[in-house]
PDB file of C-alpha atoms in Angstrom:
ATOM      1  CA  MET P   1      37.542  47.131 -50.578  1.00  0.00           C
ATOM      2  CA  THR P   2      39.750  45.706 -47.826  1.00  0.00           C
ATOM      3  CA  ILE P   3      36.785  45.552 -45.448  1.00  0.00           C
ATOM      4  CA  GLN P   4      34.828  43.514 -48.007  1.00  0.00           C
ATOM      5  CA  LEU P   5      37.800  41.242 -48.537  1.00  0.00           C
ATOM      6  CA  LYS P   6      38.222  40.723 -44.775  1.00  0.00           C
ATOM      7  CA  THR P   7      34.499  40.032 -44.377  1.00  0.00           C
ATOM      8  CA  MET P   8      34.591  37.536 -47.251  1.00  0.00           C
ATOM      9  CA  ALA P   9      37.636  35.775 -45.746  1.00  0.00           C
ATOM     10  CA  LEU P  10      35.909  35.626 -42.368  1.00  0.00           C
ATOM     11  CA  LEU P  11      32.777  34.093 -43.901  1.00  0.00           C
ATOM     12  CA  LEU P  12      34.826  31.518 -45.795  1.00  0.00           C
ATOM     13  CA  ALA P  13      36.661  30.627 -42.605  1.00  0.00           C
ATOM     14  CA  MET P  14      33.346  30.042 -40.801  1.00  0.00           C
ATOM     15  CA  VAL P  15      31.851  27.724 -43.461  1.00  0.00           C
ATOM     16  CA  PRO P  16      33.635  24.544 -42.211  1.00  0.00           C
ATOM     17  CA  ALA P  17      32.543  25.298 -38.645  1.00  0.00           C
ATOM     18  CA  VAL P  18      28.928  25.684 -39.746  1.00  0.00           C
ATOM     19  CA  ALA P  19      29.133  22.521 -41.846  1.00  0.00           C
ATOM     20  CA  ASN P  20      30.628  20.642 -38.867  1.00  0.00           C
ATOM     21  CA  ALA P  21      27.718  21.737 -36.676  1.00  0.00           C
ATOM     22  CA  THR P  22      25.257  19.640 -38.712  1.00  0.00           C
ATOM     23  CA  VAL P  23      23.392  17.256 -36.465  1.00  0.00           C
ATOM     24  CA  VAL P  24      21.770  13.996 -37.531  1.00  0.00           C
ATOM     25  CA  TYR P  25      19.495  11.977 -35.249  1.00  0.00           C
ATOM     26  CA  LYS P  26      19.241   8.192 -35.314  1.00  0.00           C
ATOM     27  CA  TRP P  27      16.344   6.277 -33.739  1.00  0.00           C
ATOM     28  CA  THR P  28      14.594   2.942 -33.981  1.00  0.00           C
ATOM     29  CA  ASP P  29      10.816   2.748 -34.246  1.00  0.00           C
ATOM     30  CA  ALA P  30       8.490   0.184 -32.662  1.00  0.00           C
ATOM     31  CA  ASP P  31       8.891  -2.169 -35.654  1.00  0.00           C
ATOM     32  CA  GLY P  32      12.676  -2.231 -35.234  1.00  0.00           C
ATOM     33  CA  VAL P  33      13.359  -0.023 -38.283  1.00  0.00           C
ATOM     34  CA  THR P  34      16.249   2.418 -37.877  1.00  0.00           C
ATOM     35  CA  HIS P  35      15.605   6.000 -39.060  1.00  0.00           C
ATOM     36  CA  PHE P  36      17.864   8.997 -39.584  1.00  0.00           C
ATOM     37  CA  GLY P  37      16.743  12.630 -39.624  1.00  0.00           C
ATOM     38  CA  ASP P  38      17.831  16.204 -39.074  1.00  0.00           C
ATOM     39  CA  ARG P  39      15.121  16.768 -36.430  1.00  0.00           C
ATOM     40  CA  GLN P  40      14.808  14.957 -33.123  1.00  0.00           C
ATOM     41  CA  PRO P  41      11.663  12.805 -33.009  1.00  0.00           C
ATOM     42  CA  THR P  42       9.179  13.493 -30.247  1.00  0.00           C
ATOM     43  CA  GLY P  43       8.435  10.790 -27.700  1.00  0.00           C
ATOM     44  CA  THR P  44      11.397   8.648 -28.746  1.00  0.00           C
ATOM     45  CA  GLN P  45      14.933   8.619 -27.468  1.00  0.00           C
ATOM     46  CA  ALA P  46      17.350   9.299 -30.296  1.00  0.00           C
ATOM     47  CA  GLU P  47      21.087   9.218 -30.743  1.00  0.00           C
ATOM     48  CA  GLN P  48      22.742  12.406 -31.882  1.00  0.00           C
ATOM     49  CA  ILE P  49      25.337  11.551 -34.529  1.00  0.00           C
ATOM     50  CA  SER P  50      28.170  13.859 -35.466  1.00  0.00           C
ATOM     51  CA  VAL P  51      28.353  13.665 -39.230  1.00  0.00           C
ATOM     52  CA  ARG P  52      31.943  14.818 -39.581  1.00  0.00           C
ATOM     53  CA  SER P  53      33.646  12.729 -36.925  1.00  0.00           C
ATOM     54  CA  GLY P  54      31.338   9.739 -36.978  1.00  0.00           C
ATOM     55  CA  GLN P  55      31.057   9.822 -33.191  1.00  0.00           C
ATOM     56  CA  SER P  56      27.661   9.471 -31.586  1.00  0.00           C
ATOM     57  CA  ASN P  57      26.220  10.737 -28.330  1.00  0.00           C
ATOM     58  CA  LEU P  58      22.891   9.949 -26.733  1.00  0.00           C
ATOM     59  CA  VAL P  59      20.518  12.910 -26.765  1.00  0.00           C
ATOM     60  CA  ASN P  60      19.415  14.067 -23.314  1.00  0.00           C
ATOM     61  CA  SER P  61      22.389  12.322 -21.714  1.00  0.00           C
ATOM     62  CA  ASN P  62      23.219  14.445 -18.686  1.00  0.00           C
ATOM     63  CA  SER P  63      25.532  12.001 -16.931  1.00  0.00           C
ATOM     64  CA  SER P  64      29.169  12.904 -16.766  1.00  0.00           C
ATOM     65  CA  ALA P  65      32.026  10.567 -17.490  1.00  0.00           C
ATOM     66  CA  GLN P  66      32.634  10.184 -13.740  1.00  0.00           C
ATOM     67  CA  GLN P  67      28.997   9.202 -13.166  1.00  0.00           C
ATOM     68  CA  GLN P  68      29.184   6.680 -15.985  1.00  0.00           C
ATOM     69  CA  LEU P  69      32.394   5.256 -14.507  1.00  0.00           C
ATOM     70  CA  ASN P  70      30.756   4.982 -11.079  1.00  0.00           C
ATOM     71  CA  GLU P  71      27.726   3.224 -12.581  1.00  0.00           C
ATOM     72  CA  LEU P  72      30.004   0.807 -14.438  1.00  0.00           C
ATOM     73  CA  GLU P  73      31.928   0.039 -11.240  1.00  0.00           C
ATOM     74  CA  GLN P  74      28.656  -0.551  -9.366  1.00  0.00           C
ATOM     75  CA  ARG P  75      27.439  -2.953 -12.067  1.00  0.00           C
ATOM     76  CA  GLN P  76      30.768  -4.800 -11.982  1.00  0.00           C
ATOM     77  CA  ARG P  77      30.665  -4.985  -8.173  1.00  0.00           C
ATOM     78  CA  ALA P  78      27.096  -6.309  -8.266  1.00  0.00           C
ATOM     79  CA  ALA P  79      28.042  -8.911 -10.887  1.00  0.00           C
ATOM     80  CA  SER P  80      31.041  -9.961  -8.785  1.00  0.00           C
ATOM     81  CA  GLU P  81      28.911 -10.296  -5.646  1.00  0.00           C
ATOM     82  CA  GLU P  82      26.325 -12.309  -7.558  1.00  0.00           C
ATOM     83  CA  SER P  83      29.058 -14.580  -8.902  1.00  0.00           C
ATOM     84  CA  LEU P  84      30.396 -15.122  -5.379  1.00  0.00           C
ATOM     85  CA  ALA P  85      26.905 -15.925  -4.120  1.00  0.00           C
ATOM     86  CA  VAL P  86      26.373 -18.454  -6.923  1.00  0.00           C
ATOM     87  CA  ASP P  87      29.755 -20.056  -6.195  1.00  0.00           C
ATOM     88  CA  ALA P  88      28.975 -20.225  -2.458  1.00  0.00           C
ATOM     89  CA  ALA P  89      25.587 -21.811  -3.175  1.00  0.00           C
ATOM     90  CA  ALA P  90      27.198 -24.392  -5.472  1.00  0.00           C
ATOM     91  CA  THR P  91      29.835 -25.220  -2.845  1.00  0.00           C
ATOM     92  CA  ARG P  92      27.183 -25.522  -0.144  1.00  0.00           C
ATOM     93  CA  GLN P  93      25.080 -27.792  -2.375  1.00  0.00           C
ATOM     94  CA  ALA P  94      28.096 -30.027  -3.127  1.00  0.00           C
ATOM     95  CA  GLN P  95      28.880 -30.292   0.611  1.00  0.00           C
ATOM     96  CA  ARG P  96      25.268 -31.191   1.375  1.00  0.00           C
ATOM     97  CA  LYS P  97      25.358 -33.944  -1.266  1.00  0.00           C
ATOM     98  CA  THR P  98      28.587 -35.341   0.175  1.00  0.00           C
ATOM     99  CA  ASN P  99      27.125 -35.292   3.701  1.00  0.00           C
ATOM    100  CA  CYS P 100      23.915 -36.919   2.478  1.00  0.00           C
ATOM    101  CA  ASP P 101      25.716 -39.729   0.651  1.00  0.00           C
ATOM    102  CA  ALA P 102      28.011 -40.480   3.595  1.00  0.00           C
ATOM    103  CA  ALA P 103      25.157 -40.439   6.111  1.00  0.00           C
ATOM    104  CA  GLN P 104      23.019 -42.725   3.923  1.00  0.00           C
ATOM    105  CA  GLN P 105      25.885 -45.213   3.582  1.00  0.00           C
ATOM    106  CA  ASN P 106      26.540 -45.149   7.337  1.00  0.00           C
ATOM    107  CA  LEU P 107      22.828 -45.524   8.075  1.00  0.00           C
ATOM    108  CA  GLU P 108      22.618 -48.535   5.756  1.00  0.00           C
ATOM    109  CA  ILE P 109      25.652 -50.151   7.406  1.00  0.00           C
ATOM    110  CA  ILE P 110      24.402 -49.542  10.927  1.00  0.00           C
ATOM    111  CA  SER P 111      20.896 -50.796  10.021  1.00  0.00           C
ATOM    112  CA  THR P 112      22.021 -54.015   8.333  1.00  0.00           C
ATOM    113  CA  ASN P 113      24.839 -55.098  10.671  1.00  0.00           C
ATOM    114  CA  PRO P 114      23.878 -56.219  14.166  1.00  0.00           C
ATOM    115  CA  ARG P 115      27.390 -55.707  15.546  1.00  0.00           C
ATOM    116  CA  ILE P 116      29.413 -52.600  14.765  1.00  0.00           C
ATOM    117  CA  ARG P 117      33.084 -52.569  15.643  1.00  0.00           C
ATOM    118  CA  ILE P 118      34.909 -49.268  16.258  1.00  0.00           C
ATOM    119  CA  THR P 119      38.439 -48.295  17.242  1.00  0.00           C
ATOM    120  CA  GLU P 120      38.831 -46.108  20.321  1.00  0.00           C
ATOM    121  CA  ASN P 121      42.196 -45.109  21.780  1.00  0.00           C
ATOM    122  CA  GLY P 122      43.920 -47.712  19.628  1.00  0.00           C
ATOM    123  CA  GLU P 123      41.678 -50.551  20.829  1.00  0.00           C
ATOM    124  CA  GLN P 124      38.765 -52.141  19.032  1.00  0.00           C
ATOM    125  CA  ARG P 125      35.404 -52.704  20.654  1.00  0.00           C
ATOM    126  CA  PHE P 126      31.791 -53.343  19.661  1.00  0.00           C
ATOM    127  CA  LEU P 127      29.089 -50.706  20.068  1.00  0.00           C
ATOM    128  CA  THR P 128      26.396 -51.464  22.619  1.00  0.00           C
ATOM    129  CA  PRO P 129      22.757 -51.604  21.444  1.00  0.00           C
ATOM    130  CA  ASP P 130      22.188 -48.146  22.994  1.00  0.00           C
ATOM    131  CA  GLU P 131      25.221 -46.721  21.162  1.00  0.00           C
ATOM    132  CA  VAL P 132      24.012 -48.288  17.892  1.00  0.00           C
ATOM    133  CA  SER P 133      20.589 -46.723  18.409  1.00  0.00           C
ATOM    134  CA  GLN P 134      22.170 -43.362  19.199  1.00  0.00           C
ATOM    135  CA  GLN P 135      24.417 -43.512  16.104  1.00  0.00           C
ATOM    136  CA  LYS P 136      21.451 -44.557  13.955  1.00  0.00           C
ATOM    137  CA  GLN P 137      19.477 -41.520  15.203  1.00  0.00           C
ATOM    138  CA  THR P 138      22.466 -39.252  14.472  1.00  0.00           C
ATOM    139  CA  TYR P 139      22.734 -40.536  10.880  1.00  0.00           C
ATOM    140  CA  GLU P 140      18.971 -40.186  10.368  1.00  0.00           C
ATOM    141  CA  ASN P 141      19.205 -36.538  11.473  1.00  0.00           C
ATOM    142  CA  ILE P 142      22.089 -35.907   9.067  1.00  0.00           C
ATOM    143  CA  VAL P 143      20.135 -37.534   6.223  1.00  0.00           C
ATOM    144  CA  GLU P 144      17.090 -35.407   7.064  1.00  0.00           C
ATOM    145  CA  GLN P 145      19.147 -32.197   7.124  1.00  0.00           C
ATOM    146  CA  ASN P 146      21.214 -32.827   3.990  1.00  0.00           C
ATOM    147  CA  CYS P 147      19.164 -34.990   1.638  1.00  0.00           C
ATOM    148  CA  GLY P 148      15.971 -32.960   1.452  1.00  0.00           C
ATOM    149  CA  ALA P 149      15.383 -29.557  -0.047  1.00  0.00           C
ATOM    150  CA  GLU P 150      17.684 -26.876   1.316  1.00  0.00           C
ATOM    151  CA  GLN P 151      16.015 -24.732   3.921  1.00  0.00           C
ATOM    152  CA  ALA P 152      16.510 -20.965   3.977  1.00  0.00           C
ATOM    153  CA  PRO P 153      18.975 -19.840   6.675  1.00  0.00           C
TER     154      PRO P 153
END
């Protein structure tokens, strides 16, 4: 009789463990409808849901926590690098616009005024026609480089 009693107690002790081992699968079909079932569907990735704890795990997920952490860090690093590249491009574009505007203003001034006065070494003097022509060419080059579409480096 004691053996039967011990066997019965052992079986009763195992019932919660067996009940906890129940597995439910969750998947979404092609129409976007979510399904639940006790068998894993074929040809579709399903989530394995622990009924007792409410926690879910992806079926066929072989990646460890360290691998997942490494992947997350790589994605964050890539996003950070992309953000830096976007910021650098925006800064470069703003600098090009500033250069373009300044060169266009200088080109307009040098084209419309026959005499250009500059200050050199604390003294003022007028540019010679050759110097005006040279400055005009310089400003035209700056306009060409900064006002058009940006060329790939």
